[in-house]
mmCIF file of C-alpha atoms and ligand atoms in Angstrom:
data_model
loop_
_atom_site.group_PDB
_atom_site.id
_atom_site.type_symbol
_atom_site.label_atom_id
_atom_site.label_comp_id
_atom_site.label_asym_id
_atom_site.label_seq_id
_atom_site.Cartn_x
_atom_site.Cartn_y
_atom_site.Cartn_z
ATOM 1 C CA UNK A 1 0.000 0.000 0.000
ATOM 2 C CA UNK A 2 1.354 3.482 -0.984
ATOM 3 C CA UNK A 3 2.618 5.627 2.250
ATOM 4 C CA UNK A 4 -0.859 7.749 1.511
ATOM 5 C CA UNK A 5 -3.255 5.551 1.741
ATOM 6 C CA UNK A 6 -1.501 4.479 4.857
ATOM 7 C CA UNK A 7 -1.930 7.992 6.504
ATOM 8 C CA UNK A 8 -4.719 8.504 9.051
ATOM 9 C CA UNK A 9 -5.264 11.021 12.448
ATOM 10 C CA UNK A 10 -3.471 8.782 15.104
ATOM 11 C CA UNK A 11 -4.571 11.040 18.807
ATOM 12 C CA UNK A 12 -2.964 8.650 21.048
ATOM 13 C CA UNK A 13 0.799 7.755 21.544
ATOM 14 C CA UNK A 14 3.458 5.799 24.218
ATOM 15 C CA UNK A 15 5.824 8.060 25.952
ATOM 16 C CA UNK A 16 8.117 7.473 23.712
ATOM 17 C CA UNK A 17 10.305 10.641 22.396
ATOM 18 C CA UNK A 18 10.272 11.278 18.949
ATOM 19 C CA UNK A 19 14.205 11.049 17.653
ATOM 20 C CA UNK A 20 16.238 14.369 16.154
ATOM 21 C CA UNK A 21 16.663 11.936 13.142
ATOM 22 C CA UNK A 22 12.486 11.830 12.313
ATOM 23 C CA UNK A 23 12.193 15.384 13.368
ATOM 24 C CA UNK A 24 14.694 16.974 10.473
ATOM 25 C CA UNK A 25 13.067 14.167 8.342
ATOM 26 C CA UNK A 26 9.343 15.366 9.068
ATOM 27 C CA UNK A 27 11.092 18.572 8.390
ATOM 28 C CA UNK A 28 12.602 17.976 5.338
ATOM 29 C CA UNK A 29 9.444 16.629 3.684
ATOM 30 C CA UNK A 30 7.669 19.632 4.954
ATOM 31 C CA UNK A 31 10.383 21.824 3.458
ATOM 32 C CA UNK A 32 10.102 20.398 0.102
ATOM 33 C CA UNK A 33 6.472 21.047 -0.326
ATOM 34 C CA UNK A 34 5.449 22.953 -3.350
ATOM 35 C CA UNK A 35 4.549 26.748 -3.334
ATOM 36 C CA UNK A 36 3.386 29.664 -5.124
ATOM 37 C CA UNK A 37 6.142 31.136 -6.710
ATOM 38 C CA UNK A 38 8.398 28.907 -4.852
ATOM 39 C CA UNK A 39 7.923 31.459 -1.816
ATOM 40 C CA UNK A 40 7.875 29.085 1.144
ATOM 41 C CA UNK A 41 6.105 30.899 3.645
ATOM 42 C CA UNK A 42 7.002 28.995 6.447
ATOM 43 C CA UNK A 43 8.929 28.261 9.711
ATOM 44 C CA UNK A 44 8.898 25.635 12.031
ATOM 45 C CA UNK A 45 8.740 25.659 15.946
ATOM 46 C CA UNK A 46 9.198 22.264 17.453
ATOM 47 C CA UNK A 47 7.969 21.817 21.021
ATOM 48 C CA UNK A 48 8.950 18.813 23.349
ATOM 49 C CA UNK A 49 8.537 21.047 26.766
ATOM 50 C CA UNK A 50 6.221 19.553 29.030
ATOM 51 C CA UNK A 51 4.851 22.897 29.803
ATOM 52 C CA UNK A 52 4.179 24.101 26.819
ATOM 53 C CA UNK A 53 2.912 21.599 25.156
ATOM 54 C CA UNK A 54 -0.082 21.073 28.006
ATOM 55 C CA UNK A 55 -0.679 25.303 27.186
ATOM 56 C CA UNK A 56 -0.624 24.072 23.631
ATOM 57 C CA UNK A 57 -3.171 21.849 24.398
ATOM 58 C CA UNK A 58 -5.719 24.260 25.486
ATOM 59 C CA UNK A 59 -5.752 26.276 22.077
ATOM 60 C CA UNK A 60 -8.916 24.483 20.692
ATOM 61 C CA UNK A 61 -11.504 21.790 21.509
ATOM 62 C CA UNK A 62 -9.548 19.151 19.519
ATOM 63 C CA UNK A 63 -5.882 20.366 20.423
ATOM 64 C CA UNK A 64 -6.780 17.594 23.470
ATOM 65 C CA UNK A 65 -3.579 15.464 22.326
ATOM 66 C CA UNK A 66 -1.289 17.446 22.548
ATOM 67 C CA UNK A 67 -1.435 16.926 26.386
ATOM 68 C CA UNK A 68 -0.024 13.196 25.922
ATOM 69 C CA UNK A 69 1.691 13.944 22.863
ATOM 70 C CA UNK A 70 5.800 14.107 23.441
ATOM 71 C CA UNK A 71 6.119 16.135 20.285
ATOM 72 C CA UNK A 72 4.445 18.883 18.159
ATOM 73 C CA UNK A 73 5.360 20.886 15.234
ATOM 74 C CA UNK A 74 3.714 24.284 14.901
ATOM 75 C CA UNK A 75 3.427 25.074 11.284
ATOM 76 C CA UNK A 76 3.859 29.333 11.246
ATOM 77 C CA UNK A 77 2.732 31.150 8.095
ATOM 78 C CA UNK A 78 5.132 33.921 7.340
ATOM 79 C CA UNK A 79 3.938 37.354 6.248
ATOM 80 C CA UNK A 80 4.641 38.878 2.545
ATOM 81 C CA UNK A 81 5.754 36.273 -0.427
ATOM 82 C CA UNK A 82 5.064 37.306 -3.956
ATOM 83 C CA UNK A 83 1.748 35.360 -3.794
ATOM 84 C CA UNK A 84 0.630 36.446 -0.323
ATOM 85 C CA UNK A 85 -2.806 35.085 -1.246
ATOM 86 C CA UNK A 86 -1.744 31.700 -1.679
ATOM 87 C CA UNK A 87 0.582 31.191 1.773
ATOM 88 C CA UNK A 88 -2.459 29.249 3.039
ATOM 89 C CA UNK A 89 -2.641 26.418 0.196
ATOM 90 C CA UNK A 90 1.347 26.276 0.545
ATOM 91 C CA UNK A 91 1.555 25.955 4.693
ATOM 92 C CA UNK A 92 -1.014 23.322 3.617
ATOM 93 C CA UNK A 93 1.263 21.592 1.067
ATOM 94 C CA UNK A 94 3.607 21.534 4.018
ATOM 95 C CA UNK A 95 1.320 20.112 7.155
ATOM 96 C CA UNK A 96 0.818 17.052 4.330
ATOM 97 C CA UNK A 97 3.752 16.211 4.096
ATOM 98 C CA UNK A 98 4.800 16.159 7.749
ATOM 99 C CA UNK A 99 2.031 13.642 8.165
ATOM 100 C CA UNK A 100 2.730 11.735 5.419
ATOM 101 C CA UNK A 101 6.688 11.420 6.422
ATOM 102 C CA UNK A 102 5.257 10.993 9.913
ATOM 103 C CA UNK A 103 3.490 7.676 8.569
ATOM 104 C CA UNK A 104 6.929 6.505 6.524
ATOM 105 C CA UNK A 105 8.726 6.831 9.885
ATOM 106 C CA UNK A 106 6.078 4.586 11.691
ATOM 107 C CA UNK A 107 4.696 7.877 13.309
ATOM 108 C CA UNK A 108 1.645 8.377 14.246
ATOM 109 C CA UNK A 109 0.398 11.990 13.832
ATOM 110 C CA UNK A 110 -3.358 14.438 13.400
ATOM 111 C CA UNK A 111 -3.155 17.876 12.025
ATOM 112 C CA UNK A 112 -4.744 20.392 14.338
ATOM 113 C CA UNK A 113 -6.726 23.560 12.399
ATOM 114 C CA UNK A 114 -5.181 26.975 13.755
ATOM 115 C CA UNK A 115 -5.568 29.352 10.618
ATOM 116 C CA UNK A 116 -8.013 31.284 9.976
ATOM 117 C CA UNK A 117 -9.289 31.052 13.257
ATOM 118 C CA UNK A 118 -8.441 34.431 15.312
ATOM 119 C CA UNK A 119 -8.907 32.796 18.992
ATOM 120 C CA UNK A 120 -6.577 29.966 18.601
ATOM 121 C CA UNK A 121 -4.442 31.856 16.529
ATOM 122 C CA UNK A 122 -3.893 35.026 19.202
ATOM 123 C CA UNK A 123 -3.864 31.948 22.125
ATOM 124 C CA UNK A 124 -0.657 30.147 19.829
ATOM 125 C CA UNK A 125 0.756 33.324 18.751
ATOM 126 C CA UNK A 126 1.209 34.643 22.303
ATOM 127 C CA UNK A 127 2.455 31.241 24.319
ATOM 128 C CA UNK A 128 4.946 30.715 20.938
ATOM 129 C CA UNK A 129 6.139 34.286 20.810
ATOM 130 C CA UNK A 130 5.291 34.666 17.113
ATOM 131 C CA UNK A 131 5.541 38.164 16.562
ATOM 132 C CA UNK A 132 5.697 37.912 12.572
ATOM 133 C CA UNK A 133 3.160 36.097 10.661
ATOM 134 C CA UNK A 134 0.852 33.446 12.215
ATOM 135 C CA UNK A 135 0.717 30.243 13.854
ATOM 136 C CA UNK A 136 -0.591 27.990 10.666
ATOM 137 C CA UNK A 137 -1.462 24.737 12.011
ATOM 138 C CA UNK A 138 -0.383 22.397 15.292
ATOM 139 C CA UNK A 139 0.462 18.826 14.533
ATOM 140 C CA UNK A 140 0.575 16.479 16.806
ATOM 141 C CA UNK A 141 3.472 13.697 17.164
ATOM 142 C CA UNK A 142 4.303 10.611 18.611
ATOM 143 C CA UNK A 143 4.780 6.782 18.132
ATOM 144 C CA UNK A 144 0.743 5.275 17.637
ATOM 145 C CA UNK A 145 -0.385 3.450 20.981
ATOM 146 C CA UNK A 146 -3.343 2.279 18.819
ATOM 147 C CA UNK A 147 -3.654 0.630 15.389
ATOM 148 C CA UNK A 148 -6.964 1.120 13.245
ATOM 149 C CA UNK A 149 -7.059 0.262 9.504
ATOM 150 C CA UNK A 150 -7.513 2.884 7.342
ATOM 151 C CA UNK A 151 -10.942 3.189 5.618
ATOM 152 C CA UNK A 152 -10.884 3.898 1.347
ATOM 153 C CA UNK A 153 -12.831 6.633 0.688
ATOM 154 C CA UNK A 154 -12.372 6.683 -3.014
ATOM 155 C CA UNK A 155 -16.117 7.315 -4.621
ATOM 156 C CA UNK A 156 -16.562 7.598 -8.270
ATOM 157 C CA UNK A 157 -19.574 9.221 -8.049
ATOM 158 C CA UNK A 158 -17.622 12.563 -7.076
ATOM 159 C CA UNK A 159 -15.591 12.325 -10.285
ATOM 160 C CA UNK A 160 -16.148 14.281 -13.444
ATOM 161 C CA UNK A 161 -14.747 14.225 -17.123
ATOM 162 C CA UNK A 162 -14.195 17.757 -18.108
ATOM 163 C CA UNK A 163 -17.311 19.617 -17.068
ATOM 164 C CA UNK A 164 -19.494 19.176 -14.342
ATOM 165 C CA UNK A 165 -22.644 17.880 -16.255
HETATM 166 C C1 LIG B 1 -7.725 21.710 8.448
HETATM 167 C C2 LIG B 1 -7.848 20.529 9.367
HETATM 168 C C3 LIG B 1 -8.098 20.735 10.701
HETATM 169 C C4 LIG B 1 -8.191 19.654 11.585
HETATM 170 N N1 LIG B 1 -8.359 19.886 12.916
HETATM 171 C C5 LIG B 1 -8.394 18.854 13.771
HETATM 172 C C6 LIG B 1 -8.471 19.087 15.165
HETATM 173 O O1 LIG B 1 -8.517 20.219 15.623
HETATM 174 N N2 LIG B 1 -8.476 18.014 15.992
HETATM 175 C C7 LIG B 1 -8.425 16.732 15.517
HETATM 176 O O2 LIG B 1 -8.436 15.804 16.330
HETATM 177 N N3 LIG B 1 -8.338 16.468 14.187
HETATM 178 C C8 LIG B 1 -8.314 17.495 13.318
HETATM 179 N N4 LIG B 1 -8.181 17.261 11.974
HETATM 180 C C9 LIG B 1 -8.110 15.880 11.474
HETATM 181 C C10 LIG B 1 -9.439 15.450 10.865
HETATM 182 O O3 LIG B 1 -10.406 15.286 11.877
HETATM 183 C C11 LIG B 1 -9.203 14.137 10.078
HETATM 184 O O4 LIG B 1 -8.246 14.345 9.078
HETATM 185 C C12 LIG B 1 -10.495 13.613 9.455
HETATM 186 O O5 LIG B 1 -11.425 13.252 10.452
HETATM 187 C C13 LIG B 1 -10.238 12.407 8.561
HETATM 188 O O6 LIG B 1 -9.629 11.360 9.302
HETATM 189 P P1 LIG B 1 -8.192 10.772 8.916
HETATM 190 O O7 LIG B 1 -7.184 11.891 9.033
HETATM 191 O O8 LIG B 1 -7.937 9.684 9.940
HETATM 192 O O9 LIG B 1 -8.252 10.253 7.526
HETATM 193 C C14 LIG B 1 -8.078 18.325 11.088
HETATM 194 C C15 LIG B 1 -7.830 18.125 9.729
HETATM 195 C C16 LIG B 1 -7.693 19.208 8.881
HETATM 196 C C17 LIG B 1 -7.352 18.982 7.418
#
């Protein structure tokens, strides 16, 4: 099975520590997502502090993880570009493709929506001292405490061939 069809939201984990090694790999991948004008408008933060991450935690209903989670990466959209209207769709690009090297690396890991909310976004911004541009997206990390199998969701009926009709 290709690595994406193997990805899925994995909210619990051991204890275990995620290594330095899958951390620069996760950030690789995210690194070499595509984007408008090639303008990567990202940075990274990773956070492994205790603290922090339980803070983290309370940014939205379904940041809940992040308490048990040893690891996040907070995705933060830069400001400016040449296509400042597309920094979303690349940060995007970017989350994927931590998950999906996440899942090569026999992670588990569940993207966390921050952007375009205001409240989580002001709550992130503050506790991660992002002064320019915004915190994108949390993603929580760890190695999967529980194993599900992945359900296809391919459905022909939402495919077209050249128009709509
Ligand atoms: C923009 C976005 C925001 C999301 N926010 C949350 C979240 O706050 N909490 C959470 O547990 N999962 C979150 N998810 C994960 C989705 O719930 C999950 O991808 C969806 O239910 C499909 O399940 P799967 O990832 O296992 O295929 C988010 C996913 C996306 C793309």
């Amino acid at each position: 099975m290709s690595l994406l069809m193997k990805r899925q939201s994995v909210r619990h984990y051991t204890k275990e520590t995620v290594s330095e090694v899958a951390i620069t790999t996760m950030l690789e991948a995210a690194m070499q997502a595509p984007s408008a004008n090639n303008q990567q408008p990202w940075e990274f933060i990773i956070v492994d502090d205790r603290t922090i991450l339980d803070q983290l935690s309370k940014a939205s209903r379904g940041a809940w993880m992040l308490a048990d989670a040893p690891l996040a990466i907070i995705v933060v959209m830069k400001e400016g570009g040449k296509s400042p209207r597309m920094r979303p769709q690349d940060c995007a690009a970017a989350v994927e493709n931590i998950l999906l090297s996440a899942v090569e690396q026999q992670l588990g890991a569940v993207w966390i929506g921050v952007y375009p909310l205001e409240e989580r976004m002001t709550y992130i911004n503050e506790i991660l001292h992002i002064t320019k541009g915004t915190a994108f997206a949390q993603i929580a990390i760890g190695h999967p405490d529980t194993t599900k199998s992945v359900t296809k969701r391919y459905d022909a009926s939402r495919v077209y061939r050249n128009t709509m009709e």
